[in-house]
Coordinates of C-alpha atoms in Angstrom, one line a residue:
Chain E
M121 CA -38.2 -19.1 -7.6
V122 CA -34.7 -19.9 -8.8
I123 CA -33.3 -16.9 -10.6
P124 CA -30.1 -16.6 -12.6
T125 CA -27.6 -15.1 -10.2
Q126 CA -24.7 -14.0 -12.3
Y127 CA -23.0 -12.4 -9.3
P128 CA -24.5 -13.8 -6.1
V129 CA -22.2 -11.6 -4.0
M130 CA -21.0 -8.2 -4.9
V131 CA -18.5 -6.5 -2.7
I132 CA -18.4 -2.8 -3.5
G133 CA -15.7 -0.3 -2.2
G134 CA -18.1 2.5 -1.5
A135 CA -19.1 5.6 -3.5
E136 CA -20.4 3.6 -6.4
D137 CA -21.7 5.8 -9.3
K138 CA -25.3 6.6 -8.6
V139 CA -26.0 9.2 -11.2
G140 CA -24.1 8.3 -14.4
E141 CA -23.7 5.0 -16.1
R142 CA -24.3 3.3 -12.7
K143 CA -22.4 0.3 -13.9
I144 CA -22.1 -1.5 -10.6
L145 CA -25.7 -0.9 -9.5
T146 CA -26.9 -2.0 -12.9
N147 CA -24.9 -5.2 -12.6
F148 CA -26.6 -5.9 -9.2
F149 CA -30.0 -5.1 -10.7
N150 CA -29.3 -7.6 -13.6
S151 CA -27.9 -10.2 -11.3
A152 CA -31.0 -10.1 -9.2
G153 CA -33.2 -10.7 -12.2
G154 CA -33.7 -7.2 -13.8
T155 CA -37.1 -5.5 -13.9
Q156 CA -38.9 -8.5 -12.6
A157 CA -36.8 -8.7 -9.4
V158 CA -37.9 -8.0 -5.9
I159 CA -35.2 -5.9 -4.3
G160 CA -34.7 -5.2 -0.6
I161 CA -32.5 -2.3 0.6
V162 CA -31.0 -2.7 4.1
P163 CA -29.9 0.8 5.1
C164 CA -29.3 0.0 8.8
A165 CA -25.5 0.7 8.7
S166 CA -26.5 4.3 8.2
Q167 CA -27.5 6.8 10.9
E168 CA -29.9 8.2 8.3
P169 CA -31.6 5.0 7.1
S170 CA -34.6 6.6 5.6
V171 CA -32.6 9.1 3.5
V172 CA -30.2 6.3 2.3
G173 CA -33.0 3.8 1.8
D174 CA -35.0 6.3 -0.3
R175 CA -32.0 7.2 -2.4
Y176 CA -31.4 3.6 -3.4
R177 CA -35.1 2.9 -3.8
R178 CA -35.3 5.8 -6.3
I179 CA -32.2 4.5 -8.2
F180 CA -33.5 0.9 -8.5
T181 CA -37.0 2.2 -9.5
Q182 CA -35.4 4.3 -12.2
L183 CA -33.5 1.2 -13.4
G184 CA -37.0 -0.4 -13.9
V185 CA -37.5 -2.5 -10.8
K186 CA -41.2 -2.5 -9.9
D187 CA -40.9 -4.1 -6.5
V188 CA -38.4 -2.3 -4.3
H189 CA -38.5 -2.4 -0.5
V190 CA -36.5 -0.6 2.2
L191 CA -35.9 -2.9 5.1
D192 CA -35.6 -0.1 7.7
I193 CA -34.5 -2.2 10.6
R194 CA -34.0 0.1 13.6
R195 CA -32.7 -2.1 16.4
P196 CA -30.7 -5.2 17.0
R197 CA -32.7 -8.3 16.2
E198 CA -35.6 -6.3 14.8
C199 CA -34.7 -8.1 11.6
D200 CA -36.2 -11.2 13.0
E201 CA -39.7 -9.7 13.1
D202 CA -42.1 -11.6 10.7
R203 CA -42.5 -8.5 8.4
W204 CA -38.8 -8.4 7.6
L205 CA -38.3 -12.2 7.3
E206 CA -41.3 -12.4 5.0
L207 CA -39.9 -9.6 2.9
L208 CA -36.5 -11.3 2.8
D209 CA -38.2 -14.5 1.6
R210 CA -39.7 -12.5 -1.3
C211 CA -36.5 -10.7 -2.3
A212 CA -34.2 -11.8 -5.1
G213 CA -31.6 -9.1 -4.3
I214 CA -30.5 -7.6 -1.0
F215 CA -28.5 -4.4 -1.0
L216 CA -26.5 -3.5 2.2
S217 CA -25.8 0.3 2.3
G218 CA -22.8 2.1 3.7
G219 CA -22.6 3.7 7.1
D220 CA -21.0 2.1 10.2
Q221 CA -20.2 -1.6 9.8
V222 CA -20.3 -2.1 13.6
R223 CA -23.9 -0.8 13.6
L224 CA -24.9 -3.1 10.7
F225 CA -23.2 -6.1 12.4
N226 CA -24.9 -5.4 15.8
F227 CA -28.3 -5.2 14.1
I228 CA -28.0 -8.4 12.2
Q229 CA -25.5 -10.8 13.8
G230 CA -26.8 -14.0 15.2
S231 CA -30.3 -13.5 13.7
K232 CA -32.6 -15.8 11.8
F233 CA -32.4 -13.1 9.2
I234 CA -28.7 -13.6 8.5
T235 CA -29.0 -17.4 8.6
T236 CA -31.8 -17.3 6.1
L237 CA -29.9 -14.9 3.9
K238 CA -26.8 -17.2 3.8
K239 CA -29.0 -20.3 3.1
R240 CA -30.6 -18.6 0.2
L241 CA -27.2 -17.5 -1.1
K242 CA -26.1 -21.2 -1.0
T243 CA -29.1 -22.3 -2.9
G244 CA -28.5 -19.7 -5.6
T245 CA -31.8 -17.9 -5.1
L246 CA -30.5 -14.6 -3.7
V247 CA -28.0 -11.9 -4.7
V248 CA -26.4 -9.9 -2.0
A249 CA -24.5 -6.6 -2.6
G250 CA -22.8 -4.6 0.1
T251 CA -21.1 -1.2 -0.3
S252 CA -18.6 0.4 2.1
A253 CA -19.8 -0.7 5.5
G254 CA -22.0 -3.3 3.7
A255 CA -18.7 -4.6 2.1
A256 CA -16.8 -4.5 5.4
V257 CA -19.1 -7.0 7.1
M258 CA -18.7 -9.7 4.3
G259 CA -15.8 -11.6 6.0
E260 CA -15.9 -13.7 9.2
K261 CA -13.3 -11.1 10.5
M262 CA -14.0 -7.4 9.9
I263 CA -12.1 -4.2 10.0
S264 CA -14.2 -1.9 12.3
G265 CA -11.8 1.1 12.2
G266 CA -8.3 2.3 12.1
S267 CA -6.1 4.9 10.5
S268 CA -3.4 5.5 7.9
G269 CA -0.1 7.3 7.5
E270 CA 2.0 5.0 9.7
S271 CA 4.1 1.9 9.2
P272 CA 1.9 -1.2 9.5
N273 CA 1.4 -1.9 13.2
R274 CA -1.1 -3.6 15.6
S275 CA -2.7 -0.3 16.7
L276 CA -3.4 0.8 13.1
V277 CA -6.4 -1.4 12.8
D278 CA -9.4 -2.3 14.9
L279 CA -10.7 -5.8 14.2
M280 CA -13.9 -7.7 15.2
D281 CA -16.1 -10.4 13.9
G282 CA -18.0 -9.8 10.7
L283 CA -21.2 -11.4 9.3
G284 CA -19.2 -14.2 7.4
I285 CA -21.1 -14.0 4.1
I286 CA -17.7 -14.9 2.4
P287 CA -15.8 -16.1 5.5
E288 CA -12.3 -16.1 4.2
L289 CA -12.3 -12.5 3.1
L290 CA -10.8 -9.7 5.1
V291 CA -12.3 -6.6 3.3
D292 CA -11.2 -3.0 3.3
Q293 CA -13.0 -0.4 1.3
H294 CA -12.4 3.1 0.0
F295 CA -9.1 1.5 -0.3
H296 CA -6.5 3.5 -2.3
N297 CA -8.8 6.5 -1.9
R298 CA -8.3 6.6 1.8
N299 CA -4.8 5.1 1.7
R300 CA -5.7 2.0 3.6
M301 CA -2.9 -0.4 2.5
A302 CA -1.0 -0.2 5.8
R303 CA -4.3 -0.9 7.7
L304 CA -5.1 -3.9 5.6
L305 CA -1.5 -5.2 5.9
S306 CA -1.8 -4.8 9.7
A307 CA -5.2 -6.7 9.6
I308 CA -3.6 -9.5 7.6
A309 CA -0.7 -9.8 10.0
A310 CA -3.3 -10.5 12.7
N311 CA -5.2 -12.9 10.5
P312 CA -2.8 -14.6 8.1
D313 CA -5.4 -17.3 7.5
R314 CA -7.6 -14.8 5.6
L315 CA -7.4 -13.3 2.2
G316 CA -7.0 -9.5 2.2
I317 CA -9.1 -7.6 -0.3
G318 CA -8.9 -3.8 -0.6
I319 CA -11.6 -2.4 -2.9
D320 CA -11.4 1.2 -4.3
E321 CA -14.4 3.5 -4.6
D322 CA -16.8 2.9 -7.5
T323 CA -15.2 -0.6 -7.8
C324 CA -16.7 -4.0 -7.2
A325 CA -15.4 -7.5 -6.7
A326 CA -18.4 -9.4 -8.3
F327 CA -18.3 -13.0 -7.0
K328 CA -19.7 -15.8 -9.1
G329 CA -20.9 -18.9 -7.5
D330 CA -17.7 -20.7 -8.1
G331 CA -15.3 -18.8 -5.8
T332 CA -14.0 -16.5 -8.6
F333 CA -14.7 -12.8 -8.8
Q334 CA -14.5 -10.3 -11.6
V335 CA -13.5 -6.6 -11.2
I336 CA -16.2 -4.1 -12.3
G337 CA -15.8 -0.4 -12.1
K338 CA -13.4 2.6 -12.1
G339 CA -10.7 1.6 -9.6
S340 CA -8.7 -1.4 -8.6
V341 CA -9.1 -4.3 -6.3
T342 CA -6.0 -5.2 -4.3
I343 CA -5.4 -8.7 -3.1
I344 CA -3.0 -9.4 -0.2
D345 CA -2.5 -13.1 -0.1
P346 CA -0.5 -14.3 2.9
R347 CA -0.7 -18.0 2.1
E348 CA 3.0 -18.2 1.4
L349 CA 3.9 -16.0 4.4
T350 CA 7.3 -17.1 5.8
H351 CA 7.5 -14.9 8.8
T352 CA 5.6 -12.3 10.8
N353 CA 6.6 -10.7 14.1
Y354 CA 2.9 -10.0 14.9
R355 CA 2.7 -12.2 18.1
D356 CA 5.9 -10.7 19.6
S357 CA 5.5 -7.1 18.6
G358 CA 4.2 -4.2 20.8
D359 CA 1.1 -2.3 19.8
N360 CA 3.0 0.5 18.0
S361 CA 6.0 -1.5 16.8
P362 CA 6.4 -1.9 13.0
L363 CA 5.2 -5.2 11.7
S364 CA 7.2 -7.6 9.6
L365 CA 5.4 -9.7 6.9
H366 CA 7.7 -11.7 4.6
D367 CA 6.6 -13.2 1.3
L368 CA 3.1 -11.8 0.6
R369 CA 1.7 -12.2 -2.8
V370 CA -0.1 -9.1 -4.0
H371 CA -2.2 -8.5 -7.0
I372 CA -3.5 -5.2 -8.3
L373 CA -6.6 -6.0 -10.3
S374 CA -8.6 -3.6 -12.6
E375 CA -11.7 -3.9 -14.7
G376 CA -12.0 -7.2 -16.5
D377 CA -9.5 -9.0 -14.3
Q378 CA -10.7 -12.2 -12.7
Y379 CA -9.4 -13.8 -9.5
D380 CA -9.9 -17.3 -8.2
C381 CA -10.2 -17.4 -4.4
R382 CA -10.0 -21.2 -4.2
C383 CA -6.7 -21.6 -5.9
R384 CA -5.5 -18.1 -4.9
S385 CA -4.5 -17.0 -8.4
V386 CA -5.4 -14.5 -11.1
C387 CA -7.3 -16.1 -13.9
T388 CA -5.9 -15.6 -17.4
P389 CA -6.6 -11.9 -18.0
N390 CA -9.2 -11.0 -20.5
L391 CA -6.9 -9.5 -23.0
E392 CA -9.6 -8.0 -25.1
M393 CA -11.0 -6.1 -22.2
V394 CA -7.5 -5.1 -21.1
S395 CA -6.7 -3.6 -24.5
K396 CA -9.9 -1.5 -24.3
L397 CA -8.9 0.1 -21.0
Chain Z
M94 CA 43.1 4.8 3.3
V95 CA 40.8 1.8 3.3
I96 CA 38.3 2.1 6.1
P97 CA 35.8 -0.5 7.4
T98 CA 32.6 0.3 5.7
Q99 CA 29.9 -1.7 7.6
Y100 CA 27.2 -0.1 5.5
P101 CA 28.6 1.5 2.4
V102 CA 25.2 2.8 1.3
M103 CA 22.5 3.9 3.6
V104 CA 19.1 4.7 2.1
I105 CA 17.0 6.7 4.6
G106 CA 13.3 7.4 4.4
G107 CA 13.6 11.0 5.6
A108 CA 12.9 12.6 9.0
E109 CA 15.6 10.5 10.7
D110 CA 15.9 11.2 14.5
K111 CA 18.3 14.1 14.9
V112 CA 17.9 14.9 18.6
G113 CA 17.3 11.6 20.5
E114 CA 19.2 8.3 20.2
R115 CA 20.1 9.3 16.5
K116 CA 20.4 5.6 15.7
I117 CA 20.6 6.0 11.9
L118 CA 23.0 8.9 12.0
T119 CA 25.2 7.1 14.5
N120 CA 25.3 4.1 12.2
F121 CA 26.4 6.3 9.4
F122 CA 29.0 7.9 11.6
N123 CA 30.3 4.5 12.7
S124 CA 30.3 3.1 9.2
A125 CA 32.4 6.1 8.0
G126 CA 35.0 5.4 10.6
G127 CA 33.8 7.1 13.8
T128 CA 35.5 10.1 15.4
Q129 CA 38.5 9.8 13.0
A130 CA 36.3 10.0 9.9
V131 CA 36.2 12.9 7.5
I132 CA 32.6 13.5 6.7
G133 CA 31.1 15.6 3.9
I134 CA 27.6 16.9 3.9
V135 CA 26.0 17.6 0.5
P136 CA 23.0 19.8 1.2
C137 CA 22.3 20.8 -2.4
A138 CA 18.9 19.1 -2.6
S139 CA 17.7 21.8 -0.2
Q140 CA 16.7 25.4 -1.0
E141 CA 18.3 26.3 2.3
P142 CA 21.6 24.5 1.9
S143 CA 23.4 26.5 4.6
V144 CA 20.8 25.9 7.2
V145 CA 20.6 22.2 6.4
G146 CA 24.3 21.8 6.1
D147 CA 25.0 23.5 9.4
R148 CA 22.4 21.4 11.2
Y149 CA 24.1 18.1 10.1
R150 CA 27.5 19.6 10.8
R151 CA 26.5 20.3 14.4
I152 CA 25.1 16.8 14.8
F153 CA 28.2 15.0 13.4
T154 CA 30.4 17.3 15.5
Q155 CA 28.4 16.4 18.6
L156 CA 28.8 12.7 17.8
G157 CA 32.6 13.3 17.9
V158 CA 33.6 13.8 14.3
K159 CA 36.5 16.3 14.2
D160 CA 36.6 16.9 10.4
V161 CA 33.1 17.8 9.0
H162 CA 32.7 19.7 5.8
V163 CA 29.6 21.1 4.1
L164 CA 29.9 20.8 0.3
D165 CA 27.7 23.7 -0.4
I166 CA 27.4 23.2 -4.1
R167 CA 25.2 25.9 -5.6
R168 CA 24.9 25.2 -9.3
P169 CA 24.9 22.3 -11.7
R170 CA 28.5 21.0 -12.2
E171 CA 29.9 23.3 -9.6
C172 CA 30.7 20.0 -7.9
D173 CA 33.5 19.5 -10.4
E174 CA 35.4 22.5 -9.1
D175 CA 38.8 21.4 -7.6
R176 CA 37.8 22.5 -4.1
W177 CA 34.9 20.0 -4.0
L178 CA 36.7 17.2 -5.8
E179 CA 39.6 17.5 -3.4
L180 CA 37.2 17.4 -0.5
L181 CA 35.4 14.4 -1.9
D182 CA 38.8 12.6 -2.1
R183 CA 39.4 13.3 1.6
C184 CA 36.0 12.2 2.8
A185 CA 35.2 8.7 4.2
G186 CA 31.5 9.5 4.4
I187 CA 29.2 11.6 2.2
F188 CA 25.7 12.5 3.5
L189 CA 23.1 13.6 1.0
S190 CA 20.4 15.8 2.6
G191 CA 16.7 16.0 1.9
G192 CA 15.0 18.7 -0.2
D193 CA 14.2 18.3 -3.9
Q194 CA 15.6 15.2 -5.7
V195 CA 15.4 16.9 -9.1
R196 CA 17.5 19.8 -7.8
L197 CA 20.1 17.3 -6.4
F198 CA 20.1 15.3 -9.6
N199 CA 20.5 18.4 -11.8
F200 CA 23.5 19.6 -9.7
I201 CA 25.4 16.3 -9.7
Q202 CA 24.4 14.2 -12.7
G203 CA 27.0 13.5 -15.4
S204 CA 29.8 15.0 -13.2
K205 CA 33.3 13.8 -12.3
F206 CA 32.0 14.2 -8.8
I207 CA 29.4 11.4 -9.1
T208 CA 31.8 9.2 -11.1
T209 CA 34.4 9.5 -8.4
L210 CA 31.9 8.9 -5.7
K211 CA 30.7 5.7 -7.4
K212 CA 34.3 4.5 -7.9
R213 CA 35.2 5.0 -4.3
L214 CA 32.0 3.1 -3.3
K215 CA 33.2 0.2 -5.4
T216 CA 36.6 0.1 -3.8
G217 CA 35.1 0.2 -0.3
T218 CA 36.7 3.5 0.7
L219 CA 33.5 5.5 1.0
V220 CA 30.2 5.5 2.8
V221 CA 27.3 7.3 1.2
A222 CA 24.0 8.0 3.0
G223 CA 21.0 9.8 1.5
T224 CA 17.9 10.8 3.3
S225 CA 14.5 11.7 1.6
A226 CA 15.6 13.4 -1.7
G227 CA 19.0 12.0 -1.0
A228 CA 17.4 8.5 -0.9
A229 CA 15.2 9.1 -4.0
V230 CA 18.2 9.6 -6.3
M231 CA 19.8 6.3 -5.4
G232 CA 18.3 4.3 -8.3
E233 CA 18.9 4.6 -12.0
K234 CA 15.2 5.5 -12.2
M235 CA 13.8 8.0 -9.7
I236 CA 10.4 9.1 -8.5
S237 CA 10.4 12.9 -8.9
G238 CA 6.9 13.5 -7.8
G239 CA 3.4 12.2 -7.6
S240 CA 0.4 12.0 -5.4
S241 CA -1.7 9.6 -3.3
G242 CA -5.4 8.7 -2.6
E243 CA -6.1 7.1 -6.0
S244 CA -5.9 3.6 -7.5
P245 CA -2.5 3.0 -9.0
N246 CA -2.4 4.7 -12.4
R247 CA 0.2 6.2 -14.8
S248 CA -0.5 9.8 -13.8
L249 CA 0.0 9.1 -10.1
V250 CA 3.8 9.2 -10.4
D251 CA 6.4 11.3 -12.1
L252 CA 9.5 9.4 -13.1
M253 CA 12.9 10.5 -14.4
D254 CA 16.5 9.3 -14.2
G255 CA 18.3 9.0 -10.9
L256 CA 22.0 9.0 -10.0
G257 CA 22.2 5.2 -10.2
I258 CA 24.2 4.6 -7.0
I259 CA 22.3 1.3 -6.6
P260 CA 20.9 1.1 -10.1
E261 CA 18.2 -1.6 -9.7
L262 CA 16.4 0.2 -6.9
L263 CA 13.3 2.3 -7.4
V264 CA 13.1 4.2 -4.1
D265 CA 10.2 5.9 -2.4
Q266 CA 10.6 7.6 0.9
H267 CA 8.4 9.0 3.8
F268 CA 6.6 5.9 2.6
H269 CA 3.7 4.8 4.8
N270 CA 3.9 8.2 6.4
R271 CA 2.7 9.9 3.2
N272 CA 0.7 6.9 1.9
R273 CA 2.9 6.3 -1.1
M274 CA 2.1 2.6 -1.8
A275 CA 0.0 3.4 -4.8
R276 CA 2.6 5.7 -6.2
L277 CA 5.4 3.1 -5.9
L278 CA 3.1 0.5 -7.4
S279 CA 2.5 2.8 -10.3
A280 CA 6.3 3.4 -10.7
I281 CA 7.0 -0.4 -10.7
A282 CA 4.3 -0.9 -13.3
A283 CA 6.3 1.5 -15.5
N284 CA 9.6 -0.2 -14.6
P285 CA 9.1 -3.9 -13.8
D286 CA 12.8 -4.5 -14.2
R287 CA 13.5 -2.6 -11.0
L288 CA 13.0 -3.5 -7.3
G289 CA 10.6 -1.2 -5.5
I290 CA 11.7 -0.1 -2.1
G291 CA 9.5 2.1 0.1
I292 CA 11.2 3.5 3.2
D293 CA 9.4 5.0 6.2
E294 CA 10.6 8.0 8.1
D295 CA 13.3 7.5 10.6
T296 CA 14.0 4.2 8.9
C297 CA 17.0 3.1 6.9
A298 CA 17.9 0.3 4.4
A299 CA 21.5 -0.1 5.4
F300 CA 23.3 -1.9 2.5
K301 CA 26.3 -4.0 3.1
G302 CA 28.8 -4.5 0.3
D303 CA 27.3 -7.9 -0.6
G304 CA 23.9 -6.7 -2.0
T305 CA 22.1 -7.3 1.2
F306 CA 20.6 -4.7 3.4
Q307 CA 19.5 -4.5 7.0
V308 CA 16.6 -2.5 8.4
I309 CA 17.5 0.1 11.0
G310 CA 15.1 2.5 12.7
K311 CA 11.5 3.0 13.8
G312 CA 9.4 2.1 10.8
S313 CA 9.3 -0.4 8.0
V314 CA 10.9 -1.0 4.6
T315 CA 8.5 -2.2 2.0
I316 CA 9.8 -4.3 -0.9
I317 CA 7.8 -4.6 -4.1
D318 CA 9.4 -7.3 -6.2
P319 CA 7.9 -7.6 -9.7
R320 CA 10.3 -10.4 -10.8
E321 CA 7.5 -12.9 -10.9
L322 CA 5.0 -10.5 -12.5
T323 CA 2.7 -12.4 -14.9
H324 CA 0.7 -9.4 -16.3
T325 CA 0.4 -5.7 -16.3
N326 CA -1.8 -3.5 -18.5
Y327 CA 0.7 -0.6 -18.2
R328 CA 1.5 -0.3 -21.9
D329 CA -2.2 -0.4 -23.0
S330 CA -3.7 1.8 -20.3
G331 CA -4.6 5.4 -20.4
D332 CA -3.0 8.0 -18.1
N333 CA -5.8 7.8 -15.5
S334 CA -6.9 4.2 -16.0
P335 CA -6.4 1.8 -13.1
L336 CA -3.3 -0.4 -13.5
S337 CA -3.2 -4.1 -13.2
L338 CA -0.2 -5.8 -11.7
H339 CA -0.5 -9.6 -11.2
D340 CA 1.8 -11.6 -9.0
L341 CA 3.9 -9.1 -7.1
R342 CA 6.0 -10.4 -4.2
V343 CA 5.8 -7.9 -1.3
H344 CA 7.7 -7.9 2.0
I345 CA 7.2 -5.6 4.9
L346 CA 10.4 -5.5 6.8
S347 CA 11.1 -4.0 10.2
E348 CA 14.2 -3.5 12.4
G349 CA 16.6 -6.4 12.3
D350 CA 15.2 -7.9 9.1
Q351 CA 17.7 -8.5 6.3
Y352 CA 17.0 -8.7 2.6
D353 CA 19.1 -10.0 -0.2
C354 CA 18.7 -7.9 -3.4
R355 CA 20.7 -10.4 -5.5
C356 CA 18.5 -13.4 -4.9
R357 CA 15.4 -11.3 -4.1
S358 CA 14.6 -12.9 -0.8
V359 CA 14.4 -12.1 2.9
C360 CA 17.4 -13.6 4.8
T361 CA 16.5 -15.7 7.8
P362 CA 15.1 -13.3 10.3
N363 CA 17.2 -12.5 13.3
L364 CA 14.8 -14.1 15.8
E365 CA 16.7 -12.6 18.7
M366 CA 16.2 -9.1 17.4
V367 CA 12.6 -9.8 16.4
S368 CA 11.7 -11.0 19.9
K369 CA 13.1 -7.7 21.4
L370 CA 10.7 -5.6 19.3

């Protein structure tokens, strides 16, 4: 069944509203097909998958989804068991919960499950949303940890491979809330071929099928675009030395703003929406 | 007496090394003329001016300065008393301490003292360094307070007039150390005609007379250049609404890097220095 996928991929900065207007979750629900959708929750980033899974199950049920499943995958590669692959085939929406992105990666990487998920994304028959850890895994490179309160430097960020759902992204989440600008800058110094995207809590970069995304939610989405980078001392600098990054293009985007990842530019702002903010 | 002023204005991000190599303070000492210099310490940003004044007096004395004075100005406009103006005339270097930038501003704004100081800077017969609060006052607009941990928004930063020693700058200090990127971004949204400069602790933007500065010290200097800004929702946004800022140019600069404020570009990096980092 081909369904209308308004936002095939939704990258959420964590702590999305779960009790009020639930704007982001409602957008996911609608993108997946609304009340008729089959929705699968993948809570395996969390150490408490049944608690987290149940919470989202209740929310989507309240929104009117009749067919919600928790894909409570408990071990690496368990996702390739027939019961989970069959469920994935039935789902129109997959929601990746928060928790630990390394755990999520280790459970799913290299599986038939992730290959199938990506194939279905390409054919426009699936919507995938990820929040917090579920957002972190979106790129081919992933921030697995780090800290804040220092000049950007190599030791400020831990990097590893991600699931590559949108390969070019280098995602950071809880972004301004946890003061992660220096950490994302450090990650971009290590990977100047990627596009840095820092997403605040209760905020979502909602990707359309055409490589553009729209900002939904309460905070901002920060783009760090190193395509015009003229210099970095990354290769020559020690682990704790301050990094240089010359000529970054940075955008702070808020609700209604649209960004085109292909041509790396902000689309004409929706002035009507802006004036309502 | 015209003295060689290598760095007529030194803007220091606070917490400069006072016990080790003292690189930044030594650069100030040298720029002011070394052991033969008359140096004046203005501790009036601090609530404990005699403690702070004495501390810097000891440091500069240890560095070999024979003629060090603490200009312990205790009230607004007291700086225009003859004893302080005469001392200012004799000084080759003025050091503005940390503390509260609003206090410093209120004590010195609109005075003959600040007018004389600026005149002497223009004629190349004075070196002025300011650290922390002493750095904050450098621009014509000044960040007087604010917070962090939120998406950039109007209420995240308090703004007022500064002393305008380098008018176009909008300075923030203890920059990455206190996670102030969102606050400086919010300040720039309100003042897109300024150049945002965030200076880390024990780090200095050392301005030459020609509008360029060099980075000295342990951390980084962050430039937020809104000259190519294509859109901001600042005017239309509520106090707590997330701000949009499209097409900022951002540079992360570290020791040895040079930036030209006139043409708003990084000067060719000193590769020899970079490779030593």
